[in-house]
């Protein structure tokens, strides 16, 4: 960051906040025993491709039907692309649907 | 006369059936989107639903005297306290503010009912980013409804995730966090004073429900009994056994039983304290196999086992009278098994999908 300098008041505040932070910004792929980076809130940093197949490339490892498992994924950001994010932007997504397997048509729509 | 006897017997049988199994209890399960389901174990059906204002329940914990139920919620990082007898919410608040959020998955109240210990992280909204704290032990004042004390975990304890059940000694002086190691914490200053190198059996997708069920009904006050695993430092052979931890004196005893399967659930204990049950999982995906294991807790040895049909993700519990074993979640039903024969007895359909908050049973 030495080659950048703030040119307005907001940038000045950001610069001050960054200088007070002990951790550096590091790549997520670095070793787990390295210092942990600050990461923004939300599910966007997790990437689990596919809702239709399990970790082995088949379907035996999925809940049957998959709607049984949709809510716990909704809470824990396990399928961040396919399922809404409860803790950040869609707390009411399941408000009208007590049982996903039976009532999935009542799930709310999420618009970007 | 024969007809009269037959009539009497039929009448008695009908009365017994109507009363349900002896000492059947009341089960509490978290329900989506923001409910506690109250279930009559004798009937196998939901008798009441309690709405939680702060959102989706993620953990439940019974007070030592069994009169209060503490539930934590994830939607707004809330804590709700329910009076078990009246099923009324007597305290409800969220720790989140517009500038500060908290993340935690459960906690334990002290005996006074004033303070609630949690393990989690604090998120501060900054000018350009959210700043996430290190994992912290926090003390919530249930009257002031805010975090009043917090301290970072030691650096060596930061690597493990923030999940981990908490236990408090009866004198309130020592807090135990069950994670990859057992962390022993002095509650006066929240400083870590010791570690035990035994990990509590658990595997991804199976919540540690033994704290909400079995532990709450353990017969020896001040003692924590559960299944633990340990590993030797040379060939890394993992074995499991039954461990007893005296919460006041911090004395630990461990009786090995055998080689660890791929995964074990926590230990559920019958009300008489004689029988312990767990679920062993071997294999994965299409070859996953699940077994109930039964232990004699007096002699610390395995007695019996039986395979049952796995669910991909599930939680394990035991009934209030110790006569039934439960497999529940993900989804809306509870599969019921006989604790003696380990054979299936049927399933209960509930009114909501079950959350990851575990199961609490009162009698």
Short mmCIF file of C-alpha atoms in Angstrom, two decimals:
data_model
loop_
_atom_site.label_atom_id
_atom_site.label_comp_id
_atom_site.label_asym_id
_atom_site.label_seq_id
_atom_site.Cartn_x
_atom_site.Cartn_y
_atom_site.Cartn_z
CA UNK A 1 0.00 0.00 0.00
CA UNK A 2 3.01 2.32 0.05
CA UNK A 3 2.44 3.41 -3.53
CA UNK A 4 -1.10 4.56 -2.71
CA UNK A 5 -2.00 7.61 -0.64
CA UNK A 6 -5.42 8.91 0.34
CA UNK A 7 -6.66 11.95 -1.52
CA UNK A 8 -9.97 12.57 0.26
CA UNK A 9 -11.34 12.30 3.80
CA UNK A 10 -12.99 8.92 3.39
CA UNK A 11 -9.81 7.45 1.97
CA UNK A 12 -7.94 8.98 4.89
CA UNK A 13 -10.24 7.17 7.35
CA UNK A 14 -9.78 3.91 5.47
CA UNK A 15 -6.04 4.36 5.53
CA UNK A 16 -6.10 4.97 9.27
CA UNK A 17 -8.33 1.96 9.87
CA UNK A 18 -6.05 -0.23 7.76
CA UNK A 19 -2.94 0.95 9.60
CA UNK A 20 -4.54 -0.07 12.92
CA UNK A 21 -5.13 -3.61 11.71
CA UNK A 22 -2.58 -6.21 12.74
CA UNK A 23 -3.40 -8.75 10.03
CA UNK A 24 -2.32 -8.39 6.45
CA UNK A 25 -4.46 -9.15 3.43
CA UNK A 26 -3.44 -12.64 2.29
CA UNK A 27 -4.68 -15.15 -0.27
CA UNK A 28 -7.30 -17.62 0.96
CA UNK A 29 -5.31 -20.54 -0.46
CA UNK A 30 -2.42 -19.99 1.90
CA UNK A 31 -1.63 -22.53 4.56
CA UNK A 32 -4.12 -22.76 7.43
CA UNK A 33 -1.45 -22.18 10.06
CA UNK A 34 -0.66 -18.79 8.55
CA UNK A 35 -2.39 -15.74 10.07
CA UNK A 36 -6.02 -15.67 9.14
CA UNK A 37 -7.10 -12.82 6.86
CA UNK A 38 -10.00 -10.55 7.52
CA UNK A 39 -12.72 -11.64 5.14
CA UNK A 40 -15.92 -9.76 4.39
CA UNK A 41 -19.21 -11.04 5.70
CA UNK A 42 -21.36 -13.15 3.45
CA UNK A 43 -21.27 -16.34 1.50
CA UNK A 44 -19.52 -15.16 -1.62
CA UNK A 45 -16.13 -16.55 -0.61
CA UNK A 46 -17.34 -20.12 -0.41
CA UNK A 47 -17.54 -22.04 -3.66
CA UNK A 48 -19.25 -25.41 -3.79
CA UNK A 49 -20.14 -26.14 -7.40
CA UNK A 50 -23.30 -28.10 -7.90
CA UNK A 51 -26.32 -28.89 -5.84
CA UNK A 52 -27.15 -31.95 -7.88
CA UNK A 53 -24.13 -34.13 -7.10
CA UNK A 54 -22.33 -35.07 -3.91
CA UNK A 55 -18.66 -34.79 -3.07
CA UNK A 56 -18.03 -38.11 -4.83
CA UNK A 57 -19.67 -37.02 -8.08
CA UNK A 58 -22.76 -39.17 -7.52
CA UNK A 59 -26.08 -38.73 -5.76
CA UNK A 60 -25.83 -41.29 -2.94
CA UNK A 61 -24.40 -38.69 -0.62
CA UNK A 62 -27.31 -36.29 -0.99
CA UNK A 63 -30.31 -36.11 1.26
CA UNK A 64 -33.34 -37.75 -0.34
CA UNK A 65 -35.09 -35.70 -1.50
CA UNK A 66 -32.66 -32.80 -1.60
CA UNK A 67 -35.32 -30.47 -0.16
CA UNK A 68 -34.79 -32.17 3.21
CA UNK A 69 -31.43 -30.52 3.41
CA UNK A 70 -32.17 -27.14 1.91
CA UNK A 71 -32.76 -25.28 5.17
CA UNK A 72 -29.57 -26.22 6.94
CA UNK A 73 -27.70 -25.14 3.81
CA UNK A 74 -29.69 -21.88 3.88
CA UNK A 75 -28.50 -21.16 7.43
CA UNK A 76 -24.89 -22.18 7.04
CA UNK A 77 -24.12 -20.83 3.54
CA UNK A 78 -23.16 -24.31 2.41
CA UNK A 79 -24.54 -23.83 -1.12
CA UNK A 80 -24.10 -20.08 -1.47
CA UNK A 81 -24.97 -19.89 -5.15
CA UNK A 82 -27.99 -22.16 -5.11
CA UNK A 83 -29.56 -21.27 -1.76
CA UNK A 84 -30.32 -17.90 -0.20
CA UNK A 85 -28.20 -16.55 2.66
CA UNK A 86 -30.09 -16.41 5.94
CA UNK A 87 -27.73 -14.34 8.07
CA UNK A 88 -27.07 -11.50 5.64
CA UNK A 89 -29.63 -10.68 3.01
CA UNK A 90 -32.52 -13.15 3.11
CA UNK A 91 -33.62 -13.70 6.72
CA UNK A 92 -37.25 -14.08 5.65
CA UNK A 93 -36.73 -16.44 2.72
CA UNK A 94 -38.34 -19.39 4.54
CA UNK A 95 -40.87 -17.47 6.65
CA UNK A 96 -43.88 -18.94 4.85
CA UNK A 97 -42.58 -22.45 4.47
CA UNK A 98 -42.42 -24.67 7.53
CA UNK A 99 -41.50 -27.88 5.71
CA UNK A 100 -39.38 -27.49 2.60
CA UNK A 101 -40.15 -30.96 1.23
CA UNK A 102 -43.88 -30.27 1.25
CA UNK A 103 -44.12 -26.51 0.89
CA UNK A 104 -41.15 -25.50 -1.27
CA UNK A 105 -43.43 -23.52 -3.58
CA UNK A 106 -43.93 -21.06 -0.72
CA UNK A 107 -40.25 -20.17 -0.51
CA UNK A 108 -39.65 -16.51 -1.26
CA UNK A 109 -37.99 -15.29 -4.43
CA UNK A 110 -34.56 -13.66 -4.13
CA UNK A 111 -33.62 -10.91 -6.54
CA UNK A 112 -30.06 -9.58 -6.82
CA UNK B 1 -66.59 -65.13 33.35
CA UNK B 2 -64.14 -65.53 30.54
CA UNK B 3 -65.82 -62.63 28.75
CA UNK B 4 -65.59 -60.48 31.88
CA UNK B 5 -61.85 -61.18 32.25
CA UNK B 6 -61.33 -60.47 28.59
CA UNK B 7 -63.23 -57.23 28.99
CA UNK B 8 -61.20 -56.24 32.05
CA UNK B 9 -57.91 -57.03 30.32
CA UNK B 10 -58.98 -55.10 27.23
CA UNK B 11 -59.97 -52.17 29.41
CA UNK B 12 -56.65 -52.15 31.26
CA UNK B 13 -54.75 -52.43 27.99
CA UNK B 14 -56.70 -49.53 26.51
CA UNK B 15 -56.00 -47.39 29.57
CA UNK B 16 -52.28 -48.17 29.45
CA UNK B 17 -52.19 -47.42 25.76
CA UNK B 18 -53.98 -44.13 26.32
CA UNK B 19 -51.50 -43.13 29.04
CA UNK B 20 -48.57 -44.01 26.81
CA UNK B 21 -45.23 -45.46 27.93
CA UNK B 22 -44.40 -45.00 31.59
CA UNK B 23 -42.74 -41.68 32.34
CA UNK B 24 -42.85 -40.51 28.74
CA UNK B 25 -41.59 -36.96 28.62
CA UNK B 26 -41.94 -33.76 26.67
CA UNK B 27 -39.57 -33.16 23.81
CA UNK B 28 -38.45 -29.77 22.54
CA UNK B 29 -37.08 -29.39 19.02
CA UNK B 30 -36.17 -26.27 17.06
CA UNK B 31 -38.31 -25.68 13.97
CA UNK B 32 -37.92 -23.58 10.85
CA UNK B 33 -38.27 -20.69 10.50
CA UNK B 34 -38.40 -19.54 14.15
CA UNK B 35 -40.25 -22.00 16.38
CA UNK B 36 -39.73 -24.34 19.26
CA UNK B 37 -41.87 -27.43 18.76
CA UNK B 38 -43.25 -29.06 21.90
CA UNK B 39 -43.78 -32.79 21.34
CA UNK B 40 -45.59 -35.28 23.54
CA UNK B 41 -43.39 -38.38 23.55
CA UNK B 42 -46.33 -40.66 24.36
CA UNK B 43 -48.38 -39.44 21.40
CA UNK B 44 -45.50 -38.74 19.05
CA UNK B 45 -47.01 -35.48 17.87
CA UNK B 46 -46.54 -31.73 18.21
CA UNK B 47 -48.77 -30.32 20.93
CA UNK B 48 -47.61 -26.71 20.95
CA UNK B 49 -45.43 -24.30 19.01
CA UNK B 50 -43.57 -21.46 20.70
CA UNK B 51 -42.56 -18.53 18.48
CA UNK B 52 -39.11 -17.04 18.95
CA UNK B 53 -38.94 -13.31 18.21
CA UNK B 54 -35.20 -13.25 17.60
CA UNK B 55 -35.26 -15.82 14.84
CA UNK B 56 -34.08 -19.29 14.01
CA UNK B 57 -33.07 -21.53 16.94
CA UNK B 58 -29.55 -22.97 16.73
CA UNK B 59 -29.08 -24.40 20.20
CA UNK B 60 -31.08 -25.32 23.29
CA UNK B 61 -29.92 -25.90 26.82
CA UNK B 62 -31.83 -26.79 29.96
CA UNK B 63 -30.93 -25.10 33.23
CA UNK B 64 -29.52 -27.32 35.98
CA UNK B 65 -32.84 -27.32 37.85
CA UNK B 66 -34.74 -28.07 34.65
CA UNK B 67 -37.04 -25.09 35.02
CA UNK B 68 -35.69 -22.87 32.24
CA UNK B 69 -34.82 -23.58 28.64
CA UNK B 70 -32.19 -21.37 27.02
CA UNK B 71 -32.33 -21.13 23.23
CA UNK B 72 -29.91 -19.22 21.05
CA UNK B 73 -30.92 -17.95 17.63
CA UNK B 74 -28.83 -17.12 14.60
CA UNK B 75 -31.00 -14.64 12.69
CA UNK B 76 -30.27 -11.73 15.02
CA UNK B 77 -27.84 -13.45 17.40
CA UNK B 78 -30.53 -13.75 20.03
CA UNK B 79 -31.00 -15.46 23.35
CA UNK B 80 -34.46 -16.60 24.46
CA UNK B 81 -35.33 -18.01 27.87
CA UNK B 82 -38.46 -20.12 28.21
CA UNK B 83 -40.18 -21.19 31.40
CA UNK B 84 -40.53 -24.93 30.89
CA UNK B 85 -43.68 -25.34 32.98
CA UNK B 86 -45.72 -22.55 31.39
CA UNK B 87 -43.98 -22.61 27.98
CA UNK B 88 -43.81 -18.80 28.15
CA UNK B 89 -40.81 -16.82 26.92
CA UNK B 90 -39.60 -14.91 29.99
CA UNK B 91 -36.60 -13.19 28.41
CA UNK B 92 -35.82 -12.45 24.79
CA UNK B 93 -33.25 -10.15 23.24
CA UNK B 94 -30.81 -9.78 20.38
CA UNK B 95 -27.13 -9.01 20.83
CA UNK B 96 -26.84 -7.45 17.38
CA UNK B 97 -26.84 -3.70 16.87
CA UNK B 98 -26.60 -1.78 13.57
CA UNK B 99 -22.81 -1.57 13.95
CA UNK B 100 -22.00 -4.82 15.78
CA UNK B 101 -22.92 -8.43 15.13
CA UNK B 102 -22.10 -11.62 16.97
CA UNK B 103 -21.77 -15.20 15.82
CA UNK B 104 -22.09 -18.06 18.29
CA UNK B 105 -23.72 -21.46 18.24
CA UNK B 106 -24.72 -22.08 21.83
CA UNK B 107 -23.86 -21.41 25.40
CA UNK B 108 -24.45 -22.23 29.03
CA UNK B 109 -26.05 -20.23 31.83
CA UNK B 110 -24.63 -20.07 35.32
CA UNK B 111 -26.70 -21.31 38.25
CA UNK B 112 -27.84 -17.81 39.19
CA UNK B 113 -29.44 -17.46 35.76
CA UNK B 114 -27.85 -14.03 35.43
CA UNK B 115 -24.92 -14.77 33.13
CA UNK B 116 -24.71 -16.76 29.93
CA UNK B 117 -21.33 -17.97 28.61
CA UNK B 118 -20.80 -18.19 24.86
CA UNK B 119 -17.93 -18.91 22.50
CA UNK B 120 -17.98 -16.95 19.26
CA UNK B 121 -16.84 -13.96 17.28
CA UNK B 122 -17.75 -10.29 17.18
CA UNK B 123 -18.13 -8.45 13.88
CA UNK B 124 -17.72 -4.68 13.81
CA UNK B 125 -18.91 -2.68 10.85
CA UNK B 126 -16.05 -0.35 9.86
CA UNK B 127 -15.81 2.43 7.34
CA UNK B 128 -14.67 0.13 4.58
CA UNK B 129 -15.15 -3.42 5.84
CA UNK B 130 -16.46 -5.66 8.55
CA UNK B 131 -13.79 -6.46 11.15
CA UNK B 132 -14.11 -9.96 12.51
CA UNK B 133 -12.62 -10.56 15.93
CA UNK B 134 -10.64 -13.56 16.97
CA UNK B 135 -12.64 -16.29 18.66
CA UNK B 136 -13.61 -15.14 22.11
CA UNK B 137 -15.12 -16.40 25.32
CA UNK B 138 -17.92 -13.96 26.11
CA UNK B 139 -20.19 -13.43 29.08
CA UNK B 140 -23.70 -12.14 28.40
CA UNK B 141 -25.59 -10.41 31.19
CA UNK B 142 -29.14 -11.71 30.76
CA UNK B 143 -30.57 -8.75 32.70
CA UNK B 144 -28.63 -6.00 30.93
CA UNK B 145 -29.02 -7.97 27.68
CA UNK B 146 -25.52 -7.36 26.38
CA UNK B 147 -22.01 -8.80 26.36
CA UNK B 148 -20.30 -7.57 29.51
CA UNK B 149 -16.98 -9.44 29.29
CA UNK B 150 -14.97 -10.93 26.44
CA UNK B 151 -11.47 -12.27 25.98
CA UNK B 152 -9.69 -13.81 22.99
CA UNK B 153 -8.91 -17.51 23.04
CA UNK B 154 -5.23 -18.39 23.17
CA UNK B 155 -3.55 -18.40 19.72
CA UNK B 156 -3.18 -22.20 19.81
CA UNK B 157 -6.95 -22.52 20.25
CA UNK B 158 -7.82 -20.18 17.37
CA UNK B 159 -7.22 -22.77 14.64
CA UNK B 160 -10.25 -24.87 15.49
CA UNK B 161 -13.67 -23.59 14.43
CA UNK B 162 -15.85 -21.67 16.82
CA UNK B 163 -18.20 -24.61 17.33
CA UNK B 164 -17.84 -26.44 20.59
CA UNK B 165 -20.16 -27.20 23.45
CA UNK B 166 -19.65 -25.51 26.80
CA UNK B 167 -20.04 -26.89 30.32
CA UNK B 168 -19.87 -25.02 33.59
CA UNK B 169 -18.77 -26.51 36.90
CA UNK B 170 -21.43 -26.52 39.64
CA UNK B 171 -19.51 -23.92 41.65
CA UNK B 172 -19.41 -21.68 38.57
CA UNK B 173 -15.66 -21.22 38.77
CA UNK B 174 -14.64 -23.28 35.75
CA UNK B 175 -15.85 -23.28 32.18
CA UNK B 176 -15.11 -26.19 29.84
CA UNK B 177 -15.11 -25.92 26.04
CA UNK B 178 -15.26 -29.26 24.20
CA UNK B 179 -13.50 -28.96 20.83
CA UNK B 180 -10.46 -30.69 19.34
CA UNK B 181 -9.17 -30.41 22.90
CA UNK B 182 -11.01 -29.65 26.09
CA UNK B 183 -10.19 -26.10 27.10
CA UNK B 184 -10.42 -25.35 30.81
CA UNK B 185 -11.19 -21.72 31.59
CA UNK B 186 -11.24 -19.77 34.82
CA UNK B 187 -14.55 -17.87 34.76
CA UNK B 188 -13.23 -15.05 36.96
CA UNK B 189 -10.94 -13.71 34.23
CA UNK B 190 -11.88 -16.00 31.28
CA UNK B 191 -8.24 -17.07 31.04
CA UNK B 192 -7.41 -20.57 29.80
CA UNK B 193 -5.76 -22.52 32.59
CA UNK B 194 -5.51 -26.04 31.17
CA UNK B 195 -6.11 -28.33 28.19
CA UNK B 196 -7.08 -31.99 27.90
CA UNK B 197 -5.89 -33.78 24.76
CA UNK B 198 -9.04 -35.78 24.20
CA UNK B 199 -11.45 -34.88 21.46
CA UNK B 200 -15.15 -35.37 21.70
CA UNK B 201 -16.54 -37.66 18.96
CA UNK B 202 -18.32 -35.72 16.32
CA UNK B 203 -18.42 -35.55 12.55
CA UNK B 204 -19.58 -32.96 10.04
CA UNK B 205 -23.31 -33.11 9.63
CA UNK B 206 -24.00 -34.66 13.00
CA UNK B 207 -24.61 -32.16 15.70
CA UNK B 208 -23.35 -32.85 19.16
CA UNK B 209 -26.76 -33.40 20.69
CA UNK B 210 -25.54 -35.28 23.73
CA UNK B 211 -25.17 -32.04 25.62
CA UNK B 212 -28.81 -31.18 25.25
CA UNK B 213 -30.05 -34.67 25.96
CA UNK B 214 -27.86 -37.10 27.81
CA UNK B 215 -25.74 -34.67 29.74
CA UNK B 216 -28.73 -32.84 31.11
CA UNK B 217 -30.00 -36.05 32.67
CA UNK B 218 -26.77 -37.46 34.01
CA UNK B 219 -27.22 -38.86 37.44
CA UNK B 220 -24.04 -37.69 39.10
CA UNK B 221 -24.18 -33.94 39.68
CA UNK B 222 -21.02 -32.14 38.71
CA UNK B 223 -19.75 -34.97 36.54
CA UNK B 224 -19.64 -35.07 32.78
CA UNK B 225 -19.68 -38.51 31.18
CA UNK B 226 -19.35 -39.03 27.46
CA UNK B 227 -17.58 -40.88 24.68
CA UNK B 228 -14.18 -39.53 23.83
CA UNK B 229 -11.50 -40.41 21.35
CA UNK B 230 -7.79 -40.27 21.79
CA UNK B 231 -4.79 -40.99 19.60
CA UNK B 232 -1.27 -42.12 20.38
CA UNK B 233 1.51 -39.81 19.13
CA UNK B 234 3.50 -42.48 17.24
CA UNK B 235 1.31 -44.55 14.93
CA UNK B 236 -1.78 -42.36 15.41
CA UNK B 237 -4.05 -45.24 16.24
CA UNK B 238 -7.36 -43.71 17.32
CA UNK B 239 -9.32 -45.40 20.06
CA UNK B 240 -12.55 -44.45 21.76
CA UNK B 241 -13.73 -44.95 25.28
CA UNK B 242 -15.84 -43.60 28.07
CA UNK B 243 -14.45 -40.65 29.97
CA UNK B 244 -15.60 -39.08 33.18
CA UNK B 245 -14.73 -35.51 34.00
CA UNK B 246 -15.31 -34.10 37.46
CA UNK B 247 -16.31 -30.54 36.72
CA UNK B 248 -15.28 -29.17 40.11
CA UNK B 249 -11.93 -30.88 40.64
CA UNK B 250 -11.01 -31.20 36.91
CA UNK B 251 -10.05 -34.83 37.51
CA UNK B 252 -10.29 -36.88 34.34
CA UNK B 253 -10.58 -40.65 33.91
CA UNK B 254 -10.67 -42.45 30.58
CA UNK B 255 -11.50 -46.12 29.98
CA UNK B 256 -10.64 -47.26 26.43
CA UNK B 257 -13.09 -49.61 24.70
CA UNK B 258 -11.79 -50.18 21.17
CA UNK B 259 -10.65 -48.78 17.83
CA UNK B 260 -12.61 -45.74 16.66
CA UNK B 261 -14.95 -46.09 13.69
CA UNK B 262 -14.94 -43.33 11.09
CA UNK B 263 -17.35 -41.32 13.23
CA UNK B 264 -19.23 -41.58 16.51
CA UNK B 265 -22.06 -39.49 17.81
CA UNK B 266 -22.15 -38.32 21.40
CA UNK B 267 -23.27 -40.53 24.26
CA UNK B 268 -26.94 -40.73 25.22
CA UNK B 269 -27.63 -42.15 28.67
CA UNK B 270 -30.69 -43.99 30.01
CA UNK B 271 -32.37 -42.40 33.06
CA UNK B 272 -31.04 -45.10 35.41
CA UNK B 273 -27.51 -44.31 34.24
CA UNK B 274 -26.78 -47.94 33.40
CA UNK B 275 -27.01 -47.93 29.63
CA UNK B 276 -25.29 -45.62 27.18
CA UNK B 277 -25.98 -45.42 23.45
CA UNK B 278 -24.18 -43.98 20.49
CA UNK B 279 -24.25 -44.18 16.70
CA UNK B 280 -21.17 -45.40 14.82
CA UNK B 281 -20.80 -44.42 11.18
CA UNK B 282 -18.48 -46.20 8.77
CA UNK B 283 -18.00 -45.59 5.07
CA UNK B 284 -19.15 -42.56 3.15
CA UNK B 285 -21.60 -41.50 0.45
CA UNK B 286 -23.07 -44.65 -1.16
CA UNK B 287 -21.29 -47.06 1.17
CA UNK B 288 -22.18 -45.32 4.41
CA UNK B 289 -23.33 -47.71 7.15
CA UNK B 290 -24.74 -46.76 10.54
CA UNK B 291 -25.01 -48.79 13.73
CA UNK B 292 -26.44 -48.25 17.19
CA UNK B 293 -23.99 -49.28 19.91
CA UNK B 294 -25.09 -49.95 23.47
CA UNK B 295 -22.76 -49.74 26.48
CA UNK B 296 -22.85 -50.87 30.07
CA UNK B 297 -21.81 -47.72 31.85
CA UNK B 298 -21.11 -49.53 35.13
CA UNK B 299 -18.53 -51.80 33.51
CA UNK B 300 -17.53 -49.42 30.68
CA UNK B 301 -17.94 -52.03 27.98
CA UNK B 302 -19.89 -52.44 24.74
CA UNK B 303 -22.91 -54.77 24.98
CA UNK B 304 -24.74 -54.80 21.70
CA UNK B 305 -24.98 -53.25 18.27
CA UNK B 306 -27.44 -53.17 15.37
CA UNK B 307 -27.35 -51.63 11.93
CA UNK B 308 -30.06 -49.20 10.89
CA UNK B 309 -30.85 -47.33 7.71
CA UNK B 310 -28.72 -44.19 7.57
CA UNK B 311 -29.84 -40.79 6.66
CA UNK B 312 -27.24 -38.70 4.92
CA UNK B 313 -27.33 -36.20 7.77
CA UNK B 314 -28.97 -36.87 11.08
CA UNK B 315 -28.93 -36.24 14.81
CA UNK B 316 -29.26 -38.80 17.58
CA UNK B 317 -31.29 -38.69 20.80
CA UNK B 318 -32.91 -40.80 23.50
CA UNK B 319 -36.39 -40.60 25.02
CA UNK B 320 -37.07 -39.32 28.52
CA UNK B 321 -37.78 -42.82 29.83
CA UNK B 322 -34.83 -44.35 27.99
CA UNK B 323 -37.05 -46.78 26.07
CA UNK B 324 -36.69 -45.19 22.63
CA UNK B 325 -33.85 -43.96 20.47
CA UNK B 326 -34.43 -41.14 18.02
CA UNK B 327 -32.87 -40.34 14.66
CA UNK B 328 -34.04 -36.96 13.40
CA UNK B 329 -33.20 -34.29 10.83
CA UNK B 330 -32.50 -33.19 8.21
CA UNK B 331 -36.19 -32.81 7.46
CA UNK B 332 -39.41 -32.89 9.42
CA UNK B 333 -39.67 -36.37 10.89
CA UNK B 334 -38.26 -38.36 13.81
CA UNK B 335 -37.45 -42.05 13.29
CA UNK B 336 -38.12 -44.03 16.48
CA UNK B 337 -36.24 -47.19 17.54
CA UNK B 338 -36.68 -49.50 20.51
CA UNK B 339 -33.76 -49.04 22.89
CA UNK B 340 -33.76 -52.70 23.97
CA UNK B 341 -34.04 -54.42 20.62
CA UNK B 342 -32.57 -51.54 18.56
CA UNK B 343 -35.32 -52.26 15.99
CA UNK B 344 -37.37 -49.53 14.20
CA UNK B 345 -40.78 -48.66 15.66
CA UNK B 346 -41.99 -46.06 13.18
CA UNK B 347 -41.66 -42.34 12.53
CA UNK B 348 -43.29 -39.15 13.78
CA UNK B 349 -44.15 -36.41 11.31
CA UNK B 350 -43.72 -32.94 12.80
CA UNK B 351 -45.08 -29.57 11.77
CA UNK B 352 -41.78 -27.90 10.87
CA UNK B 353 -38.40 -28.87 9.48
CA UNK B 354 -36.03 -29.51 12.36
CA UNK B 355 -33.18 -27.06 12.93
CA UNK B 356 -29.68 -27.89 14.14
CA UNK B 357 -30.52 -26.87 17.70
CA UNK B 358 -30.51 -30.39 19.10
CA UNK B 359 -33.11 -32.04 21.28
CA UNK B 360 -34.12 -31.34 24.87
CA UNK B 361 -36.44 -33.64 26.83
CA UNK B 362 -38.09 -32.93 30.15
CA UNK B 363 -39.98 -35.38 32.34
#
